[in-house]
Amino acid sequence: LPLLQQLSGVIAESRDASRLPFAERLVRPQRRRSVVLDGYWQSERYFDSGAAPPAVRRELAPPAPTQPELQADLARVEAAAHPVAVCVRLFTEVPGWTADIPAMIAAYRRLLVAHAAERPGSTYFLVTNEPAAFADPDCLGVPFTAICRRIDNEWAPQSLHVISRCREFFLTHSSFHWWAAW
């Protein structure tokens, strides 16, 4: 119902477009006070157009954590001289999607060992939807602390705040982690 959506202020992302569709109207000023966005909005073009980056940062700034667990995670990140987020989405929770978990961990290990050699003062924080896959404390080749272990809708905005306080990011194919890095 495009007309109804337009009248009610809903802007829906096209499901038939390419993988990363871009809706030009989102970067133009809206006449309404409220707009509902329905979609994933992953095109990098949203962050490259004029006033969009400051507006997106202002409007979508994640709130500081209120849960004690996330507050403790934030304190750990902020106490680190050079905090690095290691964000891994394994997609094992999605039926039909699989991940070669040992290969992913080995790839991260190679990257992080090389990174640690170049930046010896770094502190690594693991954010993942599958913490059991990283039960071996030596699996990444560098010491790490798991943070934001509960990534669900209720805690997501505050988890984004915690993750965003890191200075560098290692990311997989996860828009949640991509937003935190941005």
Coordinates of C-alpha atoms in Angstrom, one line a residue:
L1 CA 0.0 0.0 0.0
P2 CA 2.5 2.7 -1.1
L3 CA 0.0 5.6 -0.9
L4 CA -1.0 4.6 2.7
Q5 CA 2.7 4.3 3.6
Q6 CA 3.5 7.7 2.1
L7 CA 0.6 9.3 4.0
S8 CA 1.5 7.8 7.3
G9 CA 5.2 8.6 7.0
V10 CA 6.5 5.1 6.4
I11 CA 9.5 4.7 4.1
A12 CA 10.0 1.1 3.1
E13 CA 13.2 -0.2 1.6
S14 CA 12.7 -1.9 -1.7
R15 CA 12.9 -5.7 -1.4
D16 CA 13.4 -6.1 -5.2
A17 CA 16.5 -3.9 -5.6
S18 CA 20.1 -4.9 -5.4
R19 CA 21.7 -6.1 -2.2
L20 CA 22.4 -2.6 -1.0
P21 CA 19.6 -0.4 -2.3
F22 CA 19.8 3.4 -1.8
A23 CA 16.7 5.5 -1.4
E24 CA 17.6 9.1 -2.4
R25 CA 14.6 10.5 -0.5
L26 CA 16.1 9.5 2.8
V27 CA 18.9 12.0 2.5
R28 CA 16.4 14.8 1.6
P29 CA 14.7 16.8 4.5
Q30 CA 11.4 15.3 5.5
R31 CA 8.3 17.4 5.8
R32 CA 7.0 15.3 8.7
R33 CA 8.3 15.3 12.2
S34 CA 8.2 11.5 12.4
V35 CA 9.2 9.0 9.8
V36 CA 9.1 5.2 10.1
L37 CA 11.9 3.4 8.3
D38 CA 11.1 -0.2 7.3
G39 CA 14.2 -2.1 6.1
Y40 CA 17.9 -2.7 6.7
W41 CA 19.3 0.5 5.1
Q42 CA 22.8 -0.8 4.6
S43 CA 24.0 1.2 1.6
E44 CA 27.2 3.2 2.4
R45 CA 25.8 6.0 0.2
Y46 CA 23.7 7.1 3.2
F47 CA 26.8 8.1 5.0
D48 CA 28.5 9.9 2.1
S49 CA 25.9 12.5 1.2
G50 CA 26.3 16.0 2.5
A51 CA 24.6 16.5 5.8
A52 CA 23.6 12.9 6.3
P53 CA 26.5 11.7 8.5
P54 CA 26.0 14.4 11.2
A55 CA 22.2 14.0 11.0
V56 CA 22.4 10.2 11.3
R57 CA 24.9 10.4 14.2
R58 CA 22.7 12.9 16.0
E59 CA 19.4 11.1 15.4
L60 CA 20.7 7.5 15.9
A61 CA 23.2 8.0 18.8
P62 CA 22.9 4.8 20.9
P63 CA 22.0 5.4 24.6
A64 CA 24.6 4.8 27.3
P65 CA 24.0 1.5 29.1
T66 CA 21.8 1.2 32.1
Q67 CA 22.3 -2.6 32.8
P68 CA 25.2 -3.3 35.2
E69 CA 26.7 -5.9 32.9
L70 CA 26.9 -3.4 30.0
Q71 CA 28.1 -0.7 32.3
A72 CA 31.0 -3.0 33.3
D73 CA 31.7 -3.7 29.7
L74 CA 31.8 0.0 28.9
A75 CA 34.1 0.7 31.8
R76 CA 36.5 -2.0 30.5
V77 CA 36.5 -0.5 27.0
E78 CA 37.0 3.0 28.2
A79 CA 39.8 2.0 30.5
A80 CA 41.8 0.5 27.6
A81 CA 44.5 2.6 26.0
H82 CA 43.6 1.3 22.5
P83 CA 40.4 -0.7 22.5
V84 CA 39.8 -2.9 19.5
A85 CA 36.4 -4.6 18.8
V86 CA 36.6 -8.0 17.3
C87 CA 33.0 -8.5 16.0
V88 CA 32.1 -12.0 14.7
R89 CA 28.7 -13.0 13.5
L90 CA 28.7 -16.7 12.8
F91 CA 25.0 -17.0 11.5
T92 CA 24.6 -20.4 13.2
E93 CA 21.2 -19.3 14.5
V94 CA 19.7 -18.9 11.0
P95 CA 18.4 -22.2 9.6
G96 CA 20.0 -23.0 6.3
W97 CA 23.0 -20.7 6.9
T98 CA 26.2 -22.2 8.0
A99 CA 29.6 -20.9 8.8
D100 CA 32.9 -22.7 8.8
I101 CA 33.6 -21.7 12.3
P102 CA 37.2 -23.1 12.6
A103 CA 38.2 -21.3 9.4
M104 CA 36.7 -18.0 10.6
I105 CA 38.5 -18.3 13.9
A106 CA 41.8 -19.1 12.1
A107 CA 41.3 -16.1 9.8
Y108 CA 40.7 -13.8 12.8
R109 CA 43.7 -15.3 14.5
R110 CA 46.0 -14.5 11.6
L111 CA 44.7 -10.9 11.4
L112 CA 44.8 -10.3 15.1
V113 CA 48.3 -11.7 15.7
A114 CA 49.6 -9.4 12.9
H115 CA 47.6 -6.5 14.3
A116 CA 49.0 -7.1 17.8
A117 CA 52.6 -7.0 16.4
E118 CA 51.9 -3.6 14.8
R119 CA 50.0 -2.1 17.7
P120 CA 51.3 -3.7 20.9
G121 CA 49.2 -1.5 23.2
S122 CA 45.9 -2.8 21.9
T123 CA 43.2 -4.5 24.1
Y124 CA 40.9 -6.8 22.2
F125 CA 37.1 -7.1 23.0
L126 CA 35.2 -9.9 21.4
V127 CA 31.6 -9.4 20.4
T128 CA 29.8 -12.4 19.0
N129 CA 26.5 -14.2 18.9
E130 CA 28.3 -17.5 19.6
P131 CA 30.6 -17.0 22.6
A132 CA 30.9 -20.8 23.1
A133 CA 32.9 -21.0 19.8
F134 CA 35.6 -18.9 21.5
A135 CA 35.8 -20.8 24.7
D136 CA 39.5 -21.5 24.2
P137 CA 41.2 -18.4 25.6
D138 CA 44.1 -18.8 23.1
C139 CA 41.9 -19.3 20.0
L140 CA 42.4 -15.8 18.6
G141 CA 46.2 -15.7 19.3
V142 CA 45.7 -12.5 21.5
P143 CA 44.2 -12.1 24.9
F144 CA 40.6 -10.9 24.6
T145 CA 37.6 -10.1 26.8
A146 CA 34.1 -11.0 25.6
I147 CA 31.7 -8.1 25.9
C148 CA 28.1 -7.4 25.0
R149 CA 27.3 -11.1 25.3
R150 CA 23.6 -10.5 25.1
I151 CA 22.8 -9.1 21.7
D152 CA 19.0 -8.9 21.5
N153 CA 16.5 -6.2 20.7
E154 CA 16.2 -5.0 24.3
W155 CA 19.9 -4.5 24.8
A156 CA 21.0 -3.8 21.2
P157 CA 21.1 0.0 21.4
Q158 CA 23.1 0.1 24.6
S159 CA 25.4 -2.7 23.2
L160 CA 26.0 -0.5 20.2
H161 CA 27.1 2.3 22.5
V162 CA 29.6 0.1 24.2
I163 CA 31.0 -1.3 21.0
S164 CA 31.2 2.1 19.4
R165 CA 33.6 3.3 22.1
C166 CA 36.4 1.1 20.6
R167 CA 38.9 2.7 18.3
E168 CA 39.4 0.0 15.8
F169 CA 37.1 -2.8 14.4
F170 CA 37.5 -6.2 12.9
L171 CA 34.1 -7.0 11.3
T172 CA 32.3 -9.8 9.6
H173 CA 29.1 -9.6 7.5
S174 CA 26.9 -8.1 10.2
S175 CA 25.1 -4.8 9.8
F176 CA 24.8 -4.6 13.6
H177 CA 28.6 -4.5 14.0
W178 CA 29.0 -2.3 11.0
W179 CA 26.7 0.3 12.6
A180 CA 28.7 0.3 15.8
A181 CA 31.9 0.8 13.9
W182 CA 30.4 3.7 11.9

